[in-house]
Amino acid sequence: MKASNPLKMLMLAASFLALSACAAIASVVYPLNENADKARAGAYRLDDDHASVLFGLNHFGFSEFRGRFDTFSGSLDLNAEAPETSAVTIDIDISGLHTGVSELDEKLFATNMFDVAAHPFANFTSTSITRLSENEARIDGVLTIKGVGKPISLDARFIGSGVNPLTGRQTAGFSATGVLKRSDYGLDEWLPFVGDEVALEIDVEFAEMR
């Protein structure tokens, strides 16, 4: 009888342990709160692994061209009982921009567009939060790109909160939409053939700080 391959046995053991861990997690009920009123108040840090900003703008009148930003840092001071006292700030790493077209990405990083070498980050800082319904709010703030700060309003929606089963941390998730004019920030390359108005779709998770 041939001896078992040690590497194969190790891989099988690792697979078994991984499946056991997933089963253990699945067997525990982690209640998800879908009511913003019940979200735990406190200081949260943005979870960079579960955040994205999608953007879209008109391309020559033919289509809505889309891209995304994937790299962030930020914080949320959450007070569900008095949401108007909450505050959020997010720094966006411009080098995390992806359009799916590498040559276009390089042009967007260049001096006449985002000028990443001189201005590597964009920033959003809230100035006021107005509750509109049980799980919806308008977040007014200042978006700064290339050193230019302009007011912007985001329509935000609370998705849910609870303990993340993988991290054990209290987590809160939100979606938001907004619109800006890129020419306001000196991002005016290819106008008017490529649209000036940029639609934003934002999805973020915040994990409670320890």
Steps between C-alpha positions, in 0.01 A plus 500: 500500500643837400563762769274804479641814342574734797428813293168362380404405856592850621287661230205276586536586867511873422190472281317313776591766756384779266168326438457439873563868572241607239249255643561633850442856383187402310361321806508820707217748450632855472199730522506769235337829590331673208369797700729802519351594839653189651851539360760511774636848561876542503816561303543289186779455248433442130557140387713544188437142391127565476471844346474633148411816312362451149482793261325541168487770234375539147741386228448682166124463540531125438521348844548547874868429560582366845802464723573454868719592794602217732742637759382706797542595861249679717300519818140524616383648829154343520213616720182325389281681754612840371630437146548871442790483746670216312799574279689320224828562323649295216835526323507351150831378361491616137752231401223250577305621194415231242312540173594164348708686239860534619589771248204709614597451865845644426343802330275556801800490734684762290551869578210634293252274681537369858872583521560210737863592562399834655155405632494129588181516706147638475305563820136515602409653837140530613368835621141403583273195501124524456280199562239448227337172608562201725806386306575791268685827544658781304867553575631842405873550494806625318675292235858607437681394182832648384485746788159632391218460753138513382172424680327175412186324623475123532175305529591229750323181600569287808540135397555319828711457810607222729797286594710393202533120541852499354650786702283504810467876465186708500452610138268744325440521125372782281433583135492850355465681170600847387581715199787739432637707214855395421582838347453655847820321600703574187431153358393643165690286251288378203211739566239533357521164320528310827242612756564755773246354742629200695265265686637333814392171657658435840492183709687483829531300820630648823642285781490616861837615631655309789 
